[in-house]
C-alpha positions as CSV (number, residue, x, y, z in Angstrom):
1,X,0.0,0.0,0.0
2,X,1.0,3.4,-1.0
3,X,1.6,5.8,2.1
4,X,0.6,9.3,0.7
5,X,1.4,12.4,2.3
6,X,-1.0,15.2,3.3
7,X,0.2,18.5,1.9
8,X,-1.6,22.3,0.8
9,X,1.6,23.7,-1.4
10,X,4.0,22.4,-3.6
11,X,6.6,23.8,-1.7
12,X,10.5,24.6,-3.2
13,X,13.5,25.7,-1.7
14,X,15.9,28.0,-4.0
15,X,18.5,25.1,-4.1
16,X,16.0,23.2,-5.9
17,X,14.9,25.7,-8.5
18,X,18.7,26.6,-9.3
19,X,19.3,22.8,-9.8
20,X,16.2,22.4,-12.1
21,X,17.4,25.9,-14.1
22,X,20.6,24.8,-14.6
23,X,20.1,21.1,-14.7
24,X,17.4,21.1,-17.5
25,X,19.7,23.4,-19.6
26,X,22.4,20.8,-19.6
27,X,19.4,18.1,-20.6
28,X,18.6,20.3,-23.2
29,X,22.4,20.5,-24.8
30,X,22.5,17.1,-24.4
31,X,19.5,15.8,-26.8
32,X,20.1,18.4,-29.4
33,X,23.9,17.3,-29.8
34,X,22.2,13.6,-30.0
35,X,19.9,15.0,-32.0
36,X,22.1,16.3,-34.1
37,X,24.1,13.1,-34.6
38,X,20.8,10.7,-35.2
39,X,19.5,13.0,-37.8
40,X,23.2,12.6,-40.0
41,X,23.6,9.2,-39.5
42,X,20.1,7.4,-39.3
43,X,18.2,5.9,-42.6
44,X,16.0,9.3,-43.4
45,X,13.0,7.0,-43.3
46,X,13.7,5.9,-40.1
47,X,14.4,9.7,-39.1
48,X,11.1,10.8,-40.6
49,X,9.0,7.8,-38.9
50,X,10.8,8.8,-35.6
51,X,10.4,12.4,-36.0
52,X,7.8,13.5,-38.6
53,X,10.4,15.8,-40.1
54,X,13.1,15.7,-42.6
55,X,16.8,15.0,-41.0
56,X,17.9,18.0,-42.6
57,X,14.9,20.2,-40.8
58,X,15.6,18.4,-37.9
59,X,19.3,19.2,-38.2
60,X,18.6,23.3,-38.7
61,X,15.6,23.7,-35.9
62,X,18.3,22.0,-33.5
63,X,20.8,24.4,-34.3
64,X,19.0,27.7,-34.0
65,X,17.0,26.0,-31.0
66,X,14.2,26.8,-33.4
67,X,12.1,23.8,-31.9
68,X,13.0,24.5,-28.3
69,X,10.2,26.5,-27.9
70,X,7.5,25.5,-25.3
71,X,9.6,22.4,-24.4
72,X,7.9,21.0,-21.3
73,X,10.6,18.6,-18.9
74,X,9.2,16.2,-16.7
75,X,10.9,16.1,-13.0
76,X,10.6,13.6,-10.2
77,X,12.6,14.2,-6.9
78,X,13.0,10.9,-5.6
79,X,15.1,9.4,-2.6
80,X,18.1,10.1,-5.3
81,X,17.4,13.8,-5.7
82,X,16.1,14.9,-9.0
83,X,15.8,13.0,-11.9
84,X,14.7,13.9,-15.3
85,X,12.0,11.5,-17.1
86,X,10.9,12.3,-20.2
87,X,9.7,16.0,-22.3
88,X,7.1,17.2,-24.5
89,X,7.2,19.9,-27.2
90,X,4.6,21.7,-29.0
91,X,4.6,19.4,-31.4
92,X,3.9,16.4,-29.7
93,X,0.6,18.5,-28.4
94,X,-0.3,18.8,-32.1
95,X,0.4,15.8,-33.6
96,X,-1.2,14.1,-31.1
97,X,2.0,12.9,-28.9
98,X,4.1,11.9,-31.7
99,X,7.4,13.7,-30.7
100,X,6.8,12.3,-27.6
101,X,5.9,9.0,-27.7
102,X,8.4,8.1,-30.4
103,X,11.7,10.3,-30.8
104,X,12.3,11.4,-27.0
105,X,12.3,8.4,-25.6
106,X,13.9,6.9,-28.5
107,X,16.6,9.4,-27.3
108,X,16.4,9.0,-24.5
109,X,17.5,5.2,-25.2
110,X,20.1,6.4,-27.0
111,X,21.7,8.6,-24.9
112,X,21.7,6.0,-21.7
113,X,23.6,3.4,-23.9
114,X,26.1,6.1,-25.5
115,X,26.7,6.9,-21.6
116,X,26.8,3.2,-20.5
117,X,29.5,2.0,-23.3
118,X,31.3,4.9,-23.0
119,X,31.5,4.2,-19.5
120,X,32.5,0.6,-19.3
121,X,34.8,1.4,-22.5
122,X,36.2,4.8,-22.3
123,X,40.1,3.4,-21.2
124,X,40.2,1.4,-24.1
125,X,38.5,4.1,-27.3
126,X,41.0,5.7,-29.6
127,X,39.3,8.9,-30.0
128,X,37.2,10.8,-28.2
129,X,34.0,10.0,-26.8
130,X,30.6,11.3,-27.9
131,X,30.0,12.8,-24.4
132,X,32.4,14.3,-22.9
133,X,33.2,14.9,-19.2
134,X,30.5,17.0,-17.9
135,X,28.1,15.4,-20.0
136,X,28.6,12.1,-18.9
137,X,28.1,13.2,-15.0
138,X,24.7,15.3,-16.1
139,X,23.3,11.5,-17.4
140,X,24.5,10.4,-14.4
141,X,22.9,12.5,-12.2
142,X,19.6,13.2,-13.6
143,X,18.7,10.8,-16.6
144,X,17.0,7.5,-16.1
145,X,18.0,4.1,-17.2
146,X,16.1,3.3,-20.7
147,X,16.3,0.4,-22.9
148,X,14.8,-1.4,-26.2
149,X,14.7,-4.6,-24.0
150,X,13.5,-5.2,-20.7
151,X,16.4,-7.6,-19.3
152,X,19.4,-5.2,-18.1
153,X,16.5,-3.6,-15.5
154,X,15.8,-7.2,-14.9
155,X,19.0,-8.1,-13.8
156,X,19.6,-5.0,-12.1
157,X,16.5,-6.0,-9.7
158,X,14.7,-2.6,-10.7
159,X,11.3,-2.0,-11.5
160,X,10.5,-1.0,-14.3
161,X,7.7,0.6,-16.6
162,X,6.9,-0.1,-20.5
163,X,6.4,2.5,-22.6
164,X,4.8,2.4,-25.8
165,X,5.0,4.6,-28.9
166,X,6.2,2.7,-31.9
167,X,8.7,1.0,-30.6
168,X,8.3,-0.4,-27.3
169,X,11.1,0.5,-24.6
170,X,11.6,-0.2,-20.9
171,X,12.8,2.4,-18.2
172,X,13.7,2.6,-15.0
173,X,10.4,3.2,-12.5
174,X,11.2,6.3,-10.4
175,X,8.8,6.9,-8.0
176,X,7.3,10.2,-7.6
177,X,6.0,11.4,-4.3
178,X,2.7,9.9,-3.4
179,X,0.6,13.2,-1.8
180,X,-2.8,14.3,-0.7
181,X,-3.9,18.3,-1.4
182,X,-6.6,20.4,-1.2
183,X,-7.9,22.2,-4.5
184,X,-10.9,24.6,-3.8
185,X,-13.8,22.4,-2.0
186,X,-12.0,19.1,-3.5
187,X,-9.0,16.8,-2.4
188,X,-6.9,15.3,-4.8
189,X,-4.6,12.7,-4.5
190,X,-1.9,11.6,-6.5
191,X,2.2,11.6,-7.3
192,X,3.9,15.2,-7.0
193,X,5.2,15.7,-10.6
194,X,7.9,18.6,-11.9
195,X,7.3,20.5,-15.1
196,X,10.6,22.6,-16.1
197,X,9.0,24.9,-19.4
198,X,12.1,26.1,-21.4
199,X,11.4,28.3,-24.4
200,X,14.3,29.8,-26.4
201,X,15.5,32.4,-24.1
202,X,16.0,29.2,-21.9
203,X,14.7,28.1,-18.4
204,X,11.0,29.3,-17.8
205,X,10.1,28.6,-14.8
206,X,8.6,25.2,-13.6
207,X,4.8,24.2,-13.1
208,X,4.4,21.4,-10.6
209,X,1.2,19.4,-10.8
210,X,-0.2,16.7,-9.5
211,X,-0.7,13.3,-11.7
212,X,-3.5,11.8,-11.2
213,X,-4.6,8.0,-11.0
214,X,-6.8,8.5,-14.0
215,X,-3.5,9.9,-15.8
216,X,-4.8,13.5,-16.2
217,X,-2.4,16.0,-14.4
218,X,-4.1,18.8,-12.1
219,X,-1.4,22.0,-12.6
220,X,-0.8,24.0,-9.0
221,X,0.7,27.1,-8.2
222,X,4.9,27.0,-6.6
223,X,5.9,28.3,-3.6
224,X,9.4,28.9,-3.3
225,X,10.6,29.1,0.6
């Protein structure tokens, strides 16, 4: 049974908000340069399944940030500290979820076994790895372990959720914070979610809501303390 704690704000301290603003930033870098590299090197029909646009669109928008705009991050702070879960752009409000059903979490996938390999084999490459340095302790830190087959999480003893979209791949369950609040006359109950909005100035602010067992998300107001 899932204990769930009575709360009336979602309540922030500064050190979490300049984590999240810098953080989320250094998520951001970090799927366009991916971004960047999938739409050179993957079959253009693959690209354009994953995607809905052209790799050489995809390529241009990711260099002038041009599709950065209204990019929503999702947050969880866990027993770990924060970790980053998956994103959503405009377009995956239009085209009913495409971007991110299919090509963010297909990055996502990609990313966590770039940063695994390089990892286990970084001694032994003769160049220089994809991710450097920094990079490699940011997916550390914040991303979440994501795979086209269920059995590493398996063997790892961690739970784990499917998600589906095209392909179907596996990640790491991270727990969100199982809470009770008041809105107006009505409680609510449900897991305490992080939304980081970025636009193309950068870091927007975040909008913390509350995701329901139905799977809807009630949105409530920040306090920072």
């Amino acid at each position: 049974m899932i204990k769930r704690t009575y709360i009336s704000h979602f309540h922030y301290g500064q050190e979490d908000i300049s984590e999240l603003e810098n953080a989320s930033m250094q998520v951001l870098h970090i799927f366009e340069k991916t971004k960047r590299m999938l739409s050179q090197y993957l079959p253009e029909p693959l690209w354009l399944a994953l995607s809905g646009t052209s790799p050489e669109s995809a390529d241009a928008a990711s260099r002038n940030c041009s599709d950065v705009n209204d990019m929503f991050q999702k947050w969880v702070k866990g027993p770990r500290g924060w970790k980053f879960i998956g994103y959503e752009t405009d377009k995956s409000r239009t085209t009913g979820g495409q971007d991110k059903g299919r090509l963010g979490r297909f990055l996502q996938m990609i990313i966590w076994s770039h940063y695994e390999k390089i990892a286990m084999l970084h001694p032994f490459l003769g160049s220089e790895p994809f991710f450097d340095g920094e990079e490699l302790d940011v997916i550390a830190a914040y991303f979440v372990p994501t795979y086209i087959s269920a059995e590493p999480l398996l063997q790892q003893g961690k739970t784990f959720k499917a998600i589906q979209g095209g392909v179907i791949l596996y990640q790491e369950h991270i727990q969100a914070p199982a809470v009770i609040m008041q809105s107006g006359s009505d409680w609510l109950e449900g897991n305490w979610m992080t939304g980081v909005d970025l636009d193309a100035k950068g870091f927007a602010g975040i909008r913390p809501y509350l995701k329901v067992p139905s799977g809807e998300r009630a949105y409530m107001e920040a306090q920072i303390i």
